[in-house]
PDB file of C-alpha atoms in Angstrom:
ATOM      1  CA  ASP A   1     -94.511   3.431 -75.780  1.00  0.00           C
ATOM      2  CA  ASP A   2     -96.679   0.705 -74.069  1.00  0.00           C
ATOM      3  CA  ARG A   3     -95.486   1.745 -70.557  1.00  0.00           C
ATOM      4  CA  HIS A   4     -97.530   5.097 -70.938  1.00  0.00           C
ATOM      5  CA  ASP A   5    -101.307   5.493 -71.366  1.00  0.00           C
ATOM      6  CA  SER A   6    -103.646   8.423 -71.540  1.00  0.00           C
ATOM      7  CA  ILE A   7    -107.212   7.790 -70.577  1.00  0.00           C
ATOM      8  CA  TYR A   8    -110.277  10.210 -70.284  1.00  0.00           C
ATOM      9  CA  GLY A   9    -113.731   9.830 -68.860  1.00  0.00           C
ATOM     10  CA  ASP A  10    -115.228  10.061 -65.413  1.00  0.00           C
ATOM     11  CA  CYS A  11    -112.336   9.584 -62.987  1.00  0.00           C
ATOM     12  CA  PHE A  12    -114.460   7.764 -60.400  1.00  0.00           C
ATOM     13  CA  ASP A  13    -115.498   5.112 -63.067  1.00  0.00           C
ATOM     14  CA  TRP A  14    -111.934   4.762 -64.231  1.00  0.00           C
ATOM     15  CA  LEU A  15    -110.442   4.408 -60.629  1.00  0.00           C
ATOM     16  CA  ALA A  16    -112.961   1.621 -59.967  1.00  0.00           C
ATOM     17  CA  ARG A  17    -112.163  -0.127 -63.234  1.00  0.00           C
ATOM     18  CA  LEU A  18    -108.399   0.218 -62.812  1.00  0.00           C
ATOM     19  CA  SER A  19    -108.566  -0.922 -59.226  1.00  0.00           C
ATOM     20  CA  LYS A  20    -110.788  -3.868 -59.954  1.00  0.00           C
ATOM     21  CA  ARG A  21    -108.208  -4.951 -62.625  1.00  0.00           C
ATOM     22  CA  GLY A  22    -105.338  -4.750 -59.983  1.00  0.00           C
ATOM     23  CA  GLU A  23    -103.537  -2.003 -61.689  1.00  0.00           C
ATOM     24  CA  THR A  24    -100.618  -0.094 -59.923  1.00  0.00           C
ATOM     25  CA  PHE A  25     -98.785   2.898 -60.767  1.00  0.00           C
ATOM     26  CA  ASP A  26     -95.372   4.544 -60.120  1.00  0.00           C
ATOM     27  CA  ILE A  27     -97.168   7.849 -59.904  1.00  0.00           C
ATOM     28  CA  ILE A  28    -100.755   9.110 -59.943  1.00  0.00           C
ATOM     29  CA  ILE A  29    -101.426  12.779 -60.658  1.00  0.00           C
ATOM     30  CA  LEU A  30    -104.772  14.292 -59.265  1.00  0.00           C
ATOM     31  CA  ASP A  31    -105.482  17.551 -60.659  1.00  0.00           C
ATOM     32  CA  PRO A  32    -109.268  17.861 -60.522  1.00  0.00           C
ATOM     33  CA  PRO A  33    -111.242  21.050 -61.499  1.00  0.00           C
ATOM     34  CA  SER A  34    -112.148  23.076 -58.333  1.00  0.00           C
ATOM     35  CA  THR A  35    -115.833  22.245 -58.886  1.00  0.00           C
ATOM     36  CA  SER A  36    -117.520  20.251 -61.632  1.00  0.00           C
ATOM     37  CA  ILE A  37    -120.819  18.599 -62.508  1.00  0.00           C
ATOM     38  CA  GLY A  38    -120.138  14.850 -63.342  1.00  0.00           C
ATOM     39  CA  THR A  39    -121.620  12.440 -66.008  1.00  0.00           C
ATOM     40  CA  LYS A  40    -124.165  11.409 -63.321  1.00  0.00           C
ATOM     41  CA  LYS A  41    -125.207  15.105 -62.733  1.00  0.00           C
ATOM     42  CA  LYS A  42    -123.572  14.927 -59.433  1.00  0.00           C
ATOM     43  CA  ARG A  43    -121.812  18.088 -58.146  1.00  0.00           C
ATOM     44  CA  TRP A  44    -118.176  17.592 -57.265  1.00  0.00           C
ATOM     45  CA  SER A  45    -115.782  19.933 -55.525  1.00  0.00           C
ATOM     46  CA  VAL A  46    -112.278  19.820 -54.207  1.00  0.00           C
ATOM     47  CA  LYS A  47    -113.573  21.400 -51.034  1.00  0.00           C
ATOM     48  CA  ASN A  48    -115.956  18.642 -50.319  1.00  0.00           C
ATOM     49  CA  ASN A  49    -114.857  15.696 -52.291  1.00  0.00           C
ATOM     50  CA  MET A  50    -111.003  15.582 -52.512  1.00  0.00           C
ATOM     51  CA  ALA A  51    -110.494  13.130 -49.626  1.00  0.00           C
ATOM     52  CA  GLU A  52    -112.683  10.748 -51.384  1.00  0.00           C
ATOM     53  CA  LEU A  53    -110.753  10.993 -54.719  1.00  0.00           C
ATOM     54  CA  ILE A  54    -107.512  10.456 -53.004  1.00  0.00           C
ATOM     55  CA  SER A  55    -108.902   7.390 -51.125  1.00  0.00           C
ATOM     56  CA  LEU A  56    -109.737   5.811 -54.356  1.00  0.00           C
ATOM     57  CA  ALA A  57    -106.525   6.598 -56.201  1.00  0.00           C
ATOM     58  CA  ALA A  58    -103.811   6.283 -53.489  1.00  0.00           C
ATOM     59  CA  PRO A  59    -104.078   2.361 -52.950  1.00  0.00           C
ATOM     60  CA  MET A  60    -103.063   2.043 -56.754  1.00  0.00           C
ATOM     61  CA  VAL A  61     -99.753   3.848 -56.193  1.00  0.00           C
ATOM     62  CA  LYS A  62     -96.925   1.224 -55.809  1.00  0.00           C
ATOM     63  CA  ARG A  63     -94.990   1.289 -52.598  1.00  0.00           C
ATOM     64  CA  GLY A  64     -92.174   3.886 -52.909  1.00  0.00           C
ATOM     65  CA  GLY A  65     -94.246   5.670 -55.544  1.00  0.00           C
ATOM     66  CA  PHE A  66     -95.785   9.157 -55.517  1.00  0.00           C
ATOM     67  CA  LEU A  67     -99.202  10.535 -55.318  1.00  0.00           C
ATOM     68  CA  TRP A  68     -99.170  14.125 -56.642  1.00  0.00           C
ATOM     69  CA  THR A  69    -102.246  16.361 -55.383  1.00  0.00           C
ATOM     70  CA  THR A  70    -102.964  19.680 -56.709  1.00  0.00           C
ATOM     71  CA  THR A  71    -105.668  22.340 -56.803  1.00  0.00           C
ATOM     72  CA  ASN A  72    -105.973  25.872 -58.034  1.00  0.00           C
ATOM     73  CA  SER A  73    -109.009  26.610 -55.561  1.00  0.00           C
ATOM     74  CA  ALA A  74    -108.256  30.059 -54.186  1.00  0.00           C
ATOM     75  CA  THR A  75    -110.804  29.436 -51.488  1.00  0.00           C
ATOM     76  CA  ILE A  76    -108.772  26.561 -49.902  1.00  0.00           C
ATOM     77  CA  HIS A  77    -105.854  27.444 -47.597  1.00  0.00           C
ATOM     78  CA  PRO A  78    -102.752  25.234 -48.339  1.00  0.00           C
ATOM     79  CA  ILE A  79    -102.828  23.732 -44.920  1.00  0.00           C
ATOM     80  CA  LYS A  80    -106.490  22.882 -45.108  1.00  0.00           C
ATOM     81  CA  PHE A  81    -105.755  21.229 -48.599  1.00  0.00           C
ATOM     82  CA  ALA A  82    -102.917  19.215 -46.940  1.00  0.00           C
ATOM     83  CA  ASN A  83    -105.249  18.117 -44.357  1.00  0.00           C
ATOM     84  CA  MET A  84    -108.003  16.957 -46.745  1.00  0.00           C
ATOM     85  CA  CYS A  85    -105.239  15.078 -48.569  1.00  0.00           C
ATOM     86  CA  ARG A  86    -104.149  13.392 -45.333  1.00  0.00           C
ATOM     87  CA  LYS A  87    -107.717  12.360 -44.513  1.00  0.00           C
ATOM     88  CA  GLY A  88    -108.036  10.605 -47.853  1.00  0.00           C
ATOM     89  CA  LEU A  89    -104.755   8.790 -47.358  1.00  0.00           C
ATOM     90  CA  LEU A  90    -105.850   7.673 -43.921  1.00  0.00           C
ATOM     91  CA  ASP A  91    -109.244   6.602 -45.443  1.00  0.00           C
ATOM     92  CA  ALA A  92    -107.280   4.577 -47.956  1.00  0.00           C
ATOM     93  CA  GLY A  93    -105.333   2.742 -45.123  1.00  0.00           C
ATOM     94  CA  LEU A  94    -102.076   4.514 -45.722  1.00  0.00           C
ATOM     95  CA  PRO A  95    -101.198   6.291 -42.494  1.00  0.00           C
ATOM     96  CA  ASN A  96     -97.542   6.077 -43.234  1.00  0.00           C
ATOM     97  CA  ALA A  97     -97.801   8.330 -46.573  1.00  0.00           C
ATOM     98  CA  LYS A  98     -95.306  11.015 -46.284  1.00  0.00           C
ATOM     99  CA  LEU A  99     -95.553  14.612 -47.501  1.00  0.00           C
ATOM    100  CA  GLU A 100     -92.496  14.410 -49.669  1.00  0.00           C
ATOM    101  CA  ARG A 101     -92.502  17.798 -51.432  1.00  0.00           C
ATOM    102  CA  ILE A 102     -94.427  21.046 -51.605  1.00  0.00           C
ATOM    103  CA  CYS A 103     -94.037  22.615 -54.885  1.00  0.00           C
ATOM    104  CA  PRO A 104     -94.416  26.504 -55.215  1.00  0.00           C
ATOM    105  CA  MET A 105     -96.389  28.141 -57.806  1.00  0.00           C
ATOM    106  CA  PRO A 106     -94.443  28.891 -60.989  1.00  0.00           C
ATOM    107  CA  GLY A 107     -92.852  32.265 -61.285  1.00  0.00           C
ATOM    108  CA  ASP A 108     -95.044  33.135 -64.315  1.00  0.00           C
ATOM    109  CA  PHE A 109     -98.093  32.622 -62.182  1.00  0.00           C
ATOM    110  CA  PRO A 110     -97.788  35.564 -59.722  1.00  0.00           C
ATOM    111  CA  SER A 111    -100.297  35.922 -56.731  1.00  0.00           C
ATOM    112  CA  ILE A 112    -100.589  38.098 -53.671  1.00  0.00           C
ATOM    113  CA  GLY A 113    -101.299  36.547 -50.385  1.00  0.00           C
ATOM    114  CA  THR A 114    -102.302  32.784 -50.029  1.00  0.00           C
ATOM    115  CA  PRO A 115    -101.256  30.994 -53.273  1.00  0.00           C
ATOM    116  CA  SER A 116    -104.199  29.597 -55.226  1.00  0.00           C
ATOM    117  CA  VAL A 117    -102.157  26.700 -56.635  1.00  0.00           C
ATOM    118  CA  LYS A 118    -101.213  23.970 -54.210  1.00  0.00           C
ATOM    119  CA  ASN A 119     -99.046  21.207 -55.276  1.00  0.00           C
ATOM    120  CA  LEU A 120     -98.317  18.537 -52.831  1.00  0.00           C
ATOM    121  CA  ILE A 121     -96.465  15.462 -53.499  1.00  0.00           C
ATOM    122  CA  TRP A 122     -96.991  12.361 -51.133  1.00  0.00           C
ATOM    123  CA  LYS A 123     -94.632   9.373 -50.838  1.00  0.00           C
ATOM    124  CA  ILE A 124     -96.547   6.178 -50.608  1.00  0.00           C
ATOM    125  CA  GLN A 125     -94.884   3.816 -48.027  1.00  0.00           C
TER     126      GLN A 125
END
């Protein structure tokens, strides 16, 4: 149906393009790789760049909509990940975004200690 679309490519290029067109969405899901080398040969990592990614995506979420942030980086503690997300939301000018839900890891993805998968759902207000 025409209300749904799947796009692929460099997310920073697409976020800039969609923002320039004034696009808004009910939900945006950010599930980047823990680390990657992009099309411009620039190294990207959740640890260093998640806040930037959120600051670009969050303004395109409609008021009352949701920003789903997730990572499977085992080296990032859940509280640190939440703080990185919060920084991106603040940088985007969304200080009232609320952590709506923390989704636990699925039962078929067992772990010992700090969970490697962090799923945080933010309500944009």
